[in-house]
Coordinates of C-alpha atoms in Angstrom, one line a residue:
Chain Z
M941 CA 34.6 6.0 -5.1
T942 CA 33.0 4.1 -8.0
A943 CA 29.6 4.5 -9.5
L944 CA 27.5 2.0 -11.4
V945 CA 25.3 3.3 -14.2
L946 CA 22.4 1.3 -15.6
L947 CA 22.4 2.0 -19.3
D948 CA 18.9 1.8 -20.7
H949 CA 18.4 1.1 -24.4
E950 CA 15.7 1.0 -27.0
G951 CA 15.5 -0.4 -30.4
G952 CA 19.1 -1.9 -30.2
Q953 CA 20.6 1.6 -29.3
I954 CA 21.7 2.9 -25.9
R955 CA 19.5 5.8 -25.1
K956 CA 21.0 9.2 -25.3
A957 CA 19.6 10.0 -21.7
A958 CA 21.9 7.2 -20.4
L959 CA 24.9 9.0 -21.7
S960 CA 23.8 12.1 -19.5
A961 CA 23.6 9.8 -16.6
V962 CA 27.2 8.8 -17.4
T963 CA 28.2 12.4 -17.1
A964 CA 26.5 12.7 -13.7
A965 CA 28.2 9.6 -12.4
A966 CA 31.6 10.8 -13.5
R967 CA 31.1 13.7 -11.0
L968 CA 30.9 11.0 -8.3
G969 CA 34.0 8.8 -9.1
D970 CA 35.2 6.1 -11.5
V971 CA 32.3 5.0 -13.8
H972 CA 31.2 1.3 -14.5
V973 CA 28.2 0.6 -16.6
L974 CA 25.7 -2.3 -16.5
V975 CA 24.0 -3.0 -19.8
T976 CA 21.4 -5.7 -20.8
G977 CA 20.7 -7.0 -24.3
D978 CA 23.0 -8.4 -27.0
A979 CA 26.8 -8.3 -27.4
A980 CA 26.5 -5.3 -29.8
L981 CA 25.1 -3.2 -27.0
A982 CA 27.9 -4.2 -24.7
Q983 CA 30.4 -3.2 -27.3
A984 CA 28.7 0.2 -27.8
A985 CA 28.8 0.6 -24.1
S986 CA 32.6 0.0 -24.0
R987 CA 33.2 2.8 -26.5
I988 CA 31.5 5.5 -24.3
A989 CA 34.2 8.1 -23.3
G990 CA 35.4 7.7 -19.6
V991 CA 33.7 4.4 -18.8
S992 CA 36.3 2.2 -17.1
K993 CA 34.4 -1.2 -17.1
V994 CA 31.3 -2.7 -18.7
L995 CA 29.2 -5.3 -16.9
H996 CA 27.1 -7.1 -19.5
A997 CA 23.9 -8.9 -18.4
A998 CA 23.8 -11.1 -21.4
D999 CA 21.1 -13.6 -20.3
A1000 CA 17.8 -13.3 -22.1
R1001 CA 15.9 -12.8 -18.9
Y1002 CA 17.5 -9.2 -18.6
A1003 CA 16.9 -8.3 -22.3
H1004 CA 13.6 -6.4 -21.7
E1005 CA 14.9 -4.6 -18.7
L1006 CA 12.1 -6.1 -16.4
A1007 CA 12.4 -4.6 -12.8
E1008 CA 12.3 -7.9 -11.0
P1009 CA 15.3 -9.7 -12.4
L1010 CA 17.2 -6.4 -13.0
A1011 CA 16.8 -5.0 -9.5
A1012 CA 18.0 -8.3 -8.1
L1013 CA 21.0 -8.2 -10.4
L1014 CA 21.8 -4.6 -9.2
V1015 CA 21.5 -5.6 -5.6
S1016 CA 24.0 -8.5 -6.2
L1017 CA 26.5 -6.1 -7.8
A1018 CA 26.0 -3.1 -5.3
G1019 CA 28.6 -4.2 -2.8
G1020 CA 31.3 -2.8 -4.9
Y1021 CA 29.7 0.6 -5.4
D1022 CA 29.0 3.8 -3.5
H1023 CA 26.5 5.2 -6.1
I1024 CA 24.0 3.4 -8.3
V1025 CA 22.8 5.8 -11.1
A1026 CA 20.3 5.7 -14.0
A1027 CA 18.7 8.2 -16.3
A1028 CA 15.3 9.3 -14.9
G1029 CA 13.4 7.6 -17.7
A1030 CA 10.8 4.9 -17.8
T1031 CA 13.5 2.2 -17.1
G1032 CA 15.5 4.0 -14.4
K1033 CA 12.2 4.9 -12.6
N1034 CA 10.9 1.4 -12.8
V1035 CA 14.1 -0.4 -11.6
L1036 CA 16.1 1.7 -9.3
P1037 CA 13.5 2.3 -6.5
R1038 CA 12.9 -1.5 -6.3
A1039 CA 16.7 -2.1 -6.0
A1040 CA 16.9 0.6 -3.4
A1041 CA 14.1 -0.9 -1.3
L1042 CA 16.1 -4.2 -1.4
L1043 CA 19.2 -2.5 -0.3
D1044 CA 17.2 -0.6 2.4
V1045 CA 18.0 2.9 1.1
Q1046 CA 15.8 5.8 0.1
P1047 CA 16.3 6.6 -3.6
I1048 CA 16.9 10.2 -4.8
P1049 CA 14.9 10.6 -8.0
D1050 CA 15.3 13.3 -10.8
V1051 CA 18.5 14.8 -9.5
V1052 CA 19.3 18.1 -11.5
S1053 CA 22.4 19.0 -9.8
I1054 CA 25.2 17.3 -7.8
V1055 CA 26.5 19.3 -4.8
D1056 CA 28.9 16.6 -3.5
T1057 CA 28.9 12.7 -3.2
Q1058 CA 26.1 12.8 -0.7
T1059 CA 24.1 16.1 -1.5
F1060 CA 21.8 16.5 -4.4
V1061 CA 19.3 19.0 -5.8
R1062 CA 15.9 17.7 -7.1
P1063 CA 12.8 19.6 -8.1
I1064 CA 9.6 19.0 -6.0
Y1065 CA 6.1 20.2 -6.5
A1066 CA 6.2 20.0 -10.3
G1067 CA 9.4 22.0 -10.4
N1068 CA 7.9 24.9 -8.4
A1069 CA 10.6 24.4 -5.7
L1070 CA 14.2 23.0 -5.7
A1071 CA 15.1 20.8 -2.7
T1072 CA 18.7 20.2 -1.8
V1073 CA 18.9 16.9 0.1
R1074 CA 21.6 15.0 1.9
S1075 CA 21.5 11.2 2.0
A1076 CA 22.5 9.5 5.2
D1077 CA 22.4 6.1 3.4
S1078 CA 25.7 4.3 3.0
K1079 CA 24.8 3.7 -0.7
K1080 CA 23.1 6.3 -2.9
V1081 CA 20.7 5.3 -5.4
L1082 CA 19.8 8.1 -7.8
T1083 CA 18.1 8.9 -11.1
V1084 CA 19.2 12.0 -13.0
R1085 CA 17.4 14.3 -15.3
S1086 CA 19.1 14.1 -18.7
A1087 CA 18.1 17.7 -19.5
S1088 CA 20.4 18.9 -16.7
F1089 CA 23.6 17.0 -17.7
D1090 CA 25.3 17.1 -21.1
A1091 CA 25.6 13.6 -22.7
T1092 CA 29.0 12.0 -22.6
P1093 CA 30.5 11.3 -26.0
A1094 CA 29.4 7.8 -27.2
E1095 CA 32.8 7.3 -28.8
G1096 CA 36.4 7.5 -27.6
G1097 CA 36.5 4.8 -24.8
S1098 CA 37.6 1.3 -24.9
A1099 CA 36.5 -0.3 -21.6
P1100 CA 36.7 -4.1 -20.9
V1101 CA 33.5 -6.1 -21.0
E1102 CA 32.8 -8.6 -18.4
V1103 CA 29.7 -10.8 -18.6
V1104 CA 27.9 -11.0 -15.2
A1105 CA 26.4 -14.2 -13.8
V1106 CA 22.6 -14.6 -13.6
V1107 CA 21.1 -13.9 -10.1
D1108 CA 18.1 -15.6 -8.7
S1109 CA 15.0 -13.4 -8.5
P1110 CA 11.3 -14.2 -8.0
D1111 CA 9.8 -15.5 -11.2
V1112 CA 6.7 -13.3 -11.1
S1113 CA 6.9 -11.2 -14.3
R1114 CA 6.9 -11.9 -18.0
F1115 CA 7.4 -9.6 -21.0
E1116 CA 4.6 -9.8 -23.5
A1117 CA 5.0 -7.2 -26.2
V1118 CA 6.0 -3.7 -27.0
Q1119 CA 4.7 -1.2 -29.4
L1120 CA 7.2 1.6 -30.3
S1121 CA 6.0 4.7 -32.2
D1122 CA 8.4 5.2 -35.2
S1123 CA 9.2 8.7 -36.0
A1124 CA 11.9 10.2 -38.3
R1125 CA 12.2 13.2 -36.1
P1126 CA 14.7 13.8 -33.4
D1127 CA 14.2 12.3 -30.0
L1128 CA 11.9 14.7 -27.8
E1129 CA 14.2 14.6 -24.8
S1130 CA 17.4 15.5 -26.7
A1131 CA 16.2 17.7 -29.5
R1132 CA 17.8 21.2 -29.8
V1133 CA 14.4 22.6 -30.9
V1134 CA 11.0 21.4 -29.8
V1135 CA 7.7 22.5 -31.4
S1136 CA 4.7 21.7 -29.2
G1137 CA 1.0 21.8 -29.8
G1138 CA -1.9 22.0 -27.3
R1139 CA -5.7 21.8 -27.2
G1140 CA -5.7 24.8 -29.5
M1141 CA -4.5 22.6 -32.4
G1142 CA -8.2 21.5 -32.6
S1143 CA -7.9 17.9 -34.0
E1144 CA -5.6 15.1 -35.1
E1145 CA -5.5 16.3 -38.6
K1146 CA -4.9 19.9 -37.8
F1147 CA -2.1 19.0 -35.5
H1148 CA 0.0 18.1 -38.6
A1149 CA -0.1 21.9 -39.3
L1150 CA 3.0 21.8 -37.2
D1151 CA 4.9 19.4 -39.3
P1152 CA 6.3 21.9 -42.0
L1153 CA 7.5 24.1 -39.2
A1154 CA 9.2 21.2 -37.3
D1155 CA 10.8 20.1 -40.6
A1156 CA 12.0 23.6 -41.3
L1157 CA 13.7 23.8 -37.8
G1158 CA 14.8 20.2 -37.6
A1159 CA 12.7 20.1 -34.5
A1160 CA 11.0 17.3 -32.3
V1161 CA 7.4 17.6 -32.0
G1162 CA 5.7 17.6 -28.5
A1163 CA 2.4 18.1 -27.0
S1164 CA 0.5 19.2 -23.9
R1165 CA -1.5 16.6 -21.9
A1166 CA -4.7 18.3 -23.3
A1167 CA -3.6 17.5 -26.8
V1168 CA -2.8 13.9 -25.8
D1169 CA -6.0 13.4 -23.9
S1170 CA -8.1 14.8 -26.9
G1171 CA -6.5 12.0 -29.0
F1172 CA -4.5 14.4 -31.3
V1173 CA -1.2 12.6 -30.7
P1174 CA 0.2 9.6 -28.9
N1175 CA 1.0 10.0 -25.2
E1176 CA 4.8 9.6 -25.6
L1177 CA 4.9 13.1 -27.1
Q1178 CA 3.5 14.6 -23.8
V1179 CA 5.7 17.2 -22.2
G1180 CA 5.0 17.9 -18.5
Q1181 CA 5.2 16.7 -14.9
T1182 CA 3.6 13.4 -16.1
G1183 CA 5.2 13.1 -19.5
K1184 CA 8.7 14.1 -20.7
I1185 CA 10.9 16.7 -19.2
V1186 CA 12.7 18.7 -21.9
A1187 CA 15.2 21.7 -21.8
P1188 CA 15.9 22.5 -25.6
E1189 CA 17.6 25.6 -26.9
L1190 CA 14.2 26.7 -28.3
Y1191 CA 10.7 25.6 -27.2
M1192 CA 7.8 26.7 -29.2
A1193 CA 4.3 26.3 -27.8
F1194 CA 1.3 26.6 -30.0
G1195 CA -2.2 26.7 -28.6
I1196 CA -1.0 25.8 -25.1
S1197 CA -2.4 27.6 -22.1
G1198 CA 0.6 26.8 -19.9
A1199 CA -0.8 24.9 -17.0
I1200 CA 1.6 24.1 -14.0
Q1201 CA 1.8 20.5 -15.1
H1202 CA 3.1 21.4 -18.6
L1203 CA 5.4 24.2 -17.4
A1204 CA 7.0 21.7 -15.1
G1205 CA 8.2 19.8 -18.3
M1206 CA 9.6 22.7 -20.3
K1207 CA 10.4 25.9 -18.2
D1208 CA 14.1 25.1 -18.2
S1209 CA 14.2 25.6 -22.0
R1210 CA 16.7 28.2 -23.0
V1211 CA 14.3 30.3 -25.2
I1212 CA 10.5 29.9 -25.0
V1213 CA 8.1 31.1 -27.7
A1214 CA 4.3 31.1 -27.2
V1215 CA 1.6 31.7 -29.8
N1216 CA -1.8 31.7 -28.3
K1217 CA -5.2 33.5 -29.1
D1218 CA -5.7 34.3 -25.4
P1219 CA -3.5 37.2 -24.2
E1220 CA -4.1 36.1 -20.7
A1221 CA -2.7 32.6 -21.2
P1222 CA -0.3 31.7 -18.4
I1223 CA 2.3 30.5 -20.9
F1224 CA 3.0 34.2 -21.8
Q1225 CA 4.4 34.6 -18.3
V1226 CA 7.4 32.3 -19.1
A1227 CA 7.6 33.0 -22.8
D1228 CA 10.6 35.1 -23.9
Y1229 CA 8.7 35.9 -27.1
G1230 CA 5.0 35.8 -27.5
I1231 CA 2.5 36.4 -30.3
V1232 CA -1.2 36.9 -29.6
G1233 CA -2.9 35.4 -32.6
D1234 CA -4.2 32.5 -34.5
L1235 CA -1.6 29.8 -34.7
F1236 CA -3.0 28.5 -38.0
E1237 CA -2.1 31.9 -39.6
V1238 CA 1.3 32.3 -37.7
V1239 CA 2.7 28.9 -38.4
P1240 CA 2.6 29.1 -42.1
Q1241 CA 4.1 32.6 -41.9
L1242 CA 7.0 31.4 -39.8
V1243 CA 7.7 28.6 -42.3
E1244 CA 7.7 31.2 -45.1
E1245 CA 10.0 33.5 -43.0
L1246 CA 12.4 30.6 -42.2
K1247 CA 12.8 29.9 -45.9
K1248 CA 14.2 33.4 -46.5
Chain A
M1428 CA -10.0 -10.9 -4.2
K1429 CA -9.1 -8.0 -2.1
I1430 CA -7.5 -4.8 -3.5
L1431 CA -5.5 -2.4 -1.4
V1432 CA -5.2 1.2 -2.6
P1433 CA -2.8 3.6 -0.8
V1434 CA -3.9 7.2 -1.1
K1435 CA -2.0 10.5 -0.1
R1436 CA -3.3 13.8 0.9
V1437 CA -1.2 16.5 -1.0
V1438 CA -1.5 20.2 -1.8
D1439 CA -4.2 20.5 -4.5
Y1440 CA -2.8 20.4 -7.9
N1441 CA -4.3 23.7 -8.9
I1442 CA -2.5 25.6 -6.1
K1443 CA 0.8 27.2 -7.0
P1444 CA 3.0 26.1 -4.1
R1445 CA 5.1 28.8 -2.2
V1446 CA 8.5 28.2 -0.7
K1447 CA 8.7 29.1 3.0
A1448 CA 10.7 32.2 3.7
D1449 CA 13.3 30.3 5.9
G1450 CA 13.9 27.7 3.1
S1451 CA 12.8 24.8 5.2
G1452 CA 10.2 23.6 2.9
V1453 CA 6.9 24.4 1.0
E1454 CA 4.1 26.2 2.8
T1455 CA 1.3 23.8 3.5
A1456 CA -0.6 25.5 6.4
G1457 CA -3.9 27.0 5.3
V1458 CA -3.5 25.6 1.8
K1459 CA -6.2 23.6 0.1
M1460 CA -5.4 19.9 0.2
S1461 CA -6.7 17.1 -2.0
M1462 CA -6.2 13.4 -2.9
N1463 CA -3.2 13.0 -5.1
P1464 CA -4.5 13.0 -8.6
F1465 CA -2.8 9.6 -9.5
D1466 CA -4.3 8.1 -6.4
E1467 CA -7.8 9.0 -7.6
I1468 CA -7.0 7.1 -10.7
A1469 CA -5.9 4.1 -8.6
V1470 CA -9.1 4.2 -6.5
E1471 CA -11.1 4.4 -9.7
E1472 CA -9.5 1.4 -11.2
A1473 CA -9.8 -0.6 -8.1
V1474 CA -13.5 0.2 -7.9
R1475 CA -14.0 -0.7 -11.6
L1476 CA -12.4 -4.1 -11.1
R1477 CA -14.8 -4.7 -8.2
E1478 CA -17.8 -3.6 -10.4
K1479 CA -16.7 -6.0 -13.1
G1480 CA -16.5 -8.8 -10.5
A1481 CA -12.8 -9.2 -10.7
A1482 CA -12.5 -8.0 -7.0
S1483 CA -14.7 -8.4 -4.0
E1484 CA -13.4 -5.6 -1.7
V1485 CA -11.5 -2.4 -2.0
V1486 CA -9.6 -1.2 1.1
V1487 CA -8.0 2.3 1.0
V1488 CA -5.2 3.3 3.3
S1489 CA -3.5 6.6 4.0
I1490 CA -0.4 7.3 6.1
G1491 CA -0.1 10.8 7.7
V1492 CA -1.9 13.2 9.8
Q1493 CA -5.5 13.1 11.3
Q1494 CA -6.8 15.2 8.5
A1495 CA -5.9 12.4 5.9
Q1496 CA -9.3 10.8 7.0
D1497 CA -10.9 13.4 4.6
T1498 CA -9.0 11.9 1.8
L1499 CA -10.0 8.4 2.8
R1500 CA -13.7 9.5 3.0
T1501 CA -13.3 10.8 -0.5
A1502 CA -12.0 7.5 -1.6
M1503 CA -14.9 5.7 0.1
A1504 CA -17.4 8.3 -1.6
M1505 CA -15.9 7.0 -4.9
G1506 CA -16.7 3.4 -4.0
A1507 CA -14.0 2.0 -1.7
D1508 CA -15.5 -0.2 1.0
R1509 CA -13.5 0.6 4.0
A1510 CA -10.4 2.6 5.1
I1511 CA -7.3 2.4 7.2
L1512 CA -5.5 5.5 8.6
V1513 CA -1.9 5.1 9.8
L1514 CA -1.3 8.1 12.0
S1515 CA 2.1 9.7 11.7
D1516 CA 3.3 13.2 12.3
E1517 CA 5.9 13.9 9.6
S1518 CA 5.3 13.2 6.0
P1519 CA 7.4 10.0 5.8
E1520 CA 9.6 9.1 2.9
P1521 CA 8.6 6.4 0.3
L1522 CA 10.9 3.8 2.0
A1523 CA 9.1 4.1 5.4
V1524 CA 5.7 4.3 3.5
A1525 CA 6.5 1.1 1.6
K1526 CA 7.5 -0.6 4.9
V1527 CA 4.3 0.4 6.6
L1528 CA 2.3 -0.8 3.7
K1529 CA 4.2 -4.1 3.7
T1530 CA 2.9 -4.7 7.3
L1531 CA -0.8 -3.8 6.2
V1532 CA -0.4 -6.1 3.2
E1533 CA 0.6 -9.0 5.5
K1534 CA -2.3 -8.3 7.7
E1535 CA -5.0 -7.7 5.0
G1536 CA -3.8 -10.2 2.4
P1537 CA -4.7 -8.3 -0.7
S1538 CA -4.1 -9.9 -4.3
L1539 CA -3.4 -6.6 -5.8
V1540 CA -2.2 -3.2 -4.6
V1541 CA -2.9 -0.3 -6.9
L1542 CA -1.1 2.9 -6.2
G1543 CA -0.6 6.2 -8.1
K1544 CA 2.6 6.4 -10.1
Q1545 CA 3.8 9.4 -8.1
A1546 CA 2.7 12.0 -5.6
I1547 CA 2.6 15.5 -6.9
D1548 CA 4.3 16.9 -3.8
D1549 CA 7.6 15.0 -3.5
D1550 CA 7.5 13.8 -7.2
M1551 CA 9.4 10.7 -6.1
N1552 CA 7.8 8.0 -8.2
A1553 CA 9.1 5.2 -5.9
T1554 CA 6.6 3.8 -3.3
G1555 CA 5.0 1.2 -5.5
Q1556 CA 8.3 -0.2 -6.8
M1557 CA 9.8 -0.2 -3.3
L1558 CA 6.7 -2.1 -1.9
A1559 CA 7.0 -4.6 -4.7
G1560 CA 10.6 -5.1 -4.0
L1561 CA 10.0 -5.7 -0.3
L1562 CA 7.2 -8.1 -0.9
G1563 CA 9.0 -9.9 -3.7
W1564 CA 5.9 -9.2 -5.9
G1565 CA 5.8 -8.4 -9.7
Q1566 CA 5.3 -4.7 -10.5
G1567 CA 3.4 -3.1 -13.4
T1568 CA 4.3 0.5 -13.2
F1569 CA 3.0 3.4 -15.2
A1570 CA -0.1 1.4 -16.2
S1571 CA -2.4 2.7 -18.9
K1572 CA -4.5 -0.6 -19.0
V1573 CA -5.0 -3.4 -16.5
D1574 CA -6.7 -6.8 -17.2
V1575 CA -7.1 -9.5 -14.4
A1576 CA -7.6 -13.0 -15.5
D1577 CA -6.5 -16.5 -14.6
G1578 CA -4.4 -15.6 -11.6
R1579 CA -2.4 -13.0 -13.4
V1580 CA -2.6 -9.4 -14.3
V1581 CA -1.6 -8.1 -17.7
V1582 CA -0.5 -4.4 -17.5
S1583 CA 0.1 -2.1 -20.5
R1584 CA 2.9 0.3 -19.3
E1585 CA 3.6 3.7 -20.7
I1586 CA 7.4 3.7 -21.5
D1587 CA 9.7 6.4 -23.2
G1588 CA 9.2 5.3 -26.7
G1589 CA 5.6 3.8 -26.6
T1590 CA 3.7 1.1 -24.7
E1591 CA 4.8 -2.3 -23.4
Q1592 CA 2.8 -5.2 -22.0
V1593 CA 3.9 -7.3 -19.0
S1594 CA 2.1 -10.3 -17.5
L1595 CA 2.4 -10.5 -13.6
A1596 CA 1.6 -13.4 -11.3
L1597 CA -0.9 -12.4 -8.5
P1598 CA -0.4 -11.1 -5.9
A1599 CA 1.1 -8.0 -7.7
I1600 CA 1.7 -4.3 -7.6
V1601 CA 0.2 -1.8 -10.2
T1602 CA 1.0 1.9 -10.3
A1603 CA -1.5 4.1 -12.2
D1604 CA -0.6 6.5 -14.9
L1605 CA -2.8 9.4 -16.1
R1606 CA -4.4 7.6 -19.0
L1607 CA -5.6 4.5 -17.1
N1608 CA -9.0 6.0 -16.6
E1609 CA -11.0 9.1 -15.9
P1610 CA -11.9 9.0 -12.1
R1611 CA -15.5 9.5 -11.2
Y1612 CA -16.9 12.4 -9.1
A1613 CA -18.3 11.5 -5.7
S1614 CA -22.1 12.1 -5.7
L1615 CA -23.7 13.8 -2.7
P1616 CA -25.5 10.5 -1.6
N1617 CA -22.3 8.6 -1.9
I1618 CA -20.4 11.2 0.2
M1619 CA -23.2 10.8 2.9
K1620 CA -22.8 7.0 2.7
A1621 CA -19.1 7.2 2.9
K1622 CA -19.4 8.8 6.4
K1623 CA -20.9 5.5 7.6
K1624 CA -18.2 3.2 6.1
P1625 CA -15.7 1.8 8.6
L1626 CA -12.4 3.7 9.1
E1627 CA -9.8 2.1 11.3
T1628 CA -7.0 4.2 12.9
I1629 CA -3.5 2.6 13.7
A1630 CA -0.6 4.6 15.2
A1631 CA 2.5 4.2 13.0
A1632 CA 4.4 3.8 16.1
D1633 CA 2.5 0.4 16.9
L1634 CA 3.7 -1.1 13.6
G1635 CA 7.4 -1.4 14.6
V1636 CA 8.5 0.3 11.4
D1637 CA 11.6 2.5 11.5
M1638 CA 10.2 5.8 10.1
A1639 CA 13.3 7.9 10.4
P1640 CA 14.0 9.9 7.3
R1641 CA 17.2 8.9 5.3
L1642 CA 17.3 12.2 3.5
S1643 CA 17.7 15.5 5.3
I1644 CA 16.6 18.7 3.7
V1645 CA 19.4 21.1 3.5
S1646 CA 17.2 23.8 1.9
V1647 CA 14.2 24.4 -0.4
A1648 CA 14.4 27.3 -2.8
E1649 CA 12.5 28.9 -5.5
P1650 CA 13.6 27.9 -9.0
A1651 CA 15.3 30.9 -10.8
E1652 CA 12.7 33.3 -12.3
R1653 CA 12.7 33.6 -16.0
K1654 CA 13.0 37.3 -17.0
A1655 CA 10.0 38.9 -18.4
G1656 CA 9.4 38.3 -22.1
I1657 CA 8.0 40.4 -24.9
K1658 CA 5.0 40.2 -27.1
L1659 CA 5.6 40.7 -30.8
G1660 CA 3.4 41.7 -33.6
S1661 CA 4.3 39.3 -36.4
A1662 CA 5.9 36.1 -37.5
T1663 CA 8.6 38.3 -39.4
E1664 CA 9.5 40.0 -36.1
L1665 CA 9.7 36.6 -34.3
V1666 CA 12.1 35.0 -36.7
E1667 CA 14.2 38.1 -36.8
K1668 CA 14.4 37.9 -33.0
L1669 CA 15.2 34.2 -32.9
R1670 CA 17.9 34.7 -35.5
N1671 CA 19.5 37.9 -34.3
E1672 CA 18.7 38.4 -30.7
A1673 CA 18.3 35.0 -29.2
K1674 CA 20.5 33.3 -31.8
V1675 CA 18.8 29.9 -31.5
I1676 CA 18.0 29.4 -35.3

């Protein structure tokens, strides 16, 4: 059996989440990857450990990973594959269901565990239940949760690169512009430590109280939906059912009550710490360690302690 | 132009779902049901486009059991003009829903279909993309801003590292993300008025769509419980625990 993985990229780099999708695909069989963008990306793809072939969609129409041309391309390539896989990020979720509809199959999103080549486990109801589903479709189209699969090493492979032909697709969409938020901190979804703030941070300025702690821990900064909606931080920092799903070694929640939709995004973290003024906050029910107190007092104390 | 908005009746987002003892699914009997929150945002956006003069009619549609008409009445109380209920016993998969919606699009001829980005019960995030694929239309998923002008719709999309804009030829599909808008509450007079708005019922069986599920549920289980944690008195204690007990820093 052979699986085709759509490798998504950002800022000229293959996304780390895509390397987790390669790990999942390797459980299903031989791994081929499809990558758009320039030749350097195809070369980077060919060095991923365990990949046996790189399909490079070199034409400019694929560069921005627009769903309409990319889904048509996946459908044209699908004949040779039993599984089509991508990371469950914005690109995979945009493109794969469209390709699945064109192939007349029901996609299987957000897979957290692979039982066998046709049976998969996925969370439903904001992670409050785990469904094991068996697909009766001849081809399986799935996105995988990167927090649930280790990333495949980005080096060590030497797969041949083949440029794939352009495929006709409806000319209905045009890429206009992109605004990426630049951050020197680690990527939220792959960080070992995440420091998150909620409505309890109070304001955009006061949210920066977490910066020294994040620096001291080498952590990514996250936020609850309440903090995003209040305008404290941009929405790409949101952790939750409707934002990013993270599972770091250590997740520290400051001023976050712990609504179901937030817990869905972080409750698989190995160790959870909560600091909140409200002793009744639901976050304490999932926290391994909790401090009831004012985060603006606790955070500087933590920074001091970490320096010792 | 006409806008079609599919809405889904789901377990209310404030309810903590319980897995059935026999592992066959999640308990929905006797549980409070509401409109999927992302669909409220889709309805709101469609109604705003009509209020701005960019659309002339907003039609809402739901696929499911008879009680889904409550969800459609809610959408009409928010401002939708009329509703279609496609009656079906089981909760169909996105592939079947997309096929049903395709038949309704062909019948109704909307220029825009606005859906929620995902339903909070199955968390699939697939129906809008699948409908766009079946129709050969452009798709603006995870929309945080929508502008309709000159036969096109420009959609700001929430992507992993920021925001992206795509321009789509109409007709097109848009799926609503949380930040697209803040849905209005239905006022009492509007709830009363919604009771008089037209609601057409169609049997799914009459549409000639294969509704058979492609995924069979082997089991549904509770996720592993986290073991109870402890409350600490100080930052000093916390750092000590993280270093020596949990060994994460």
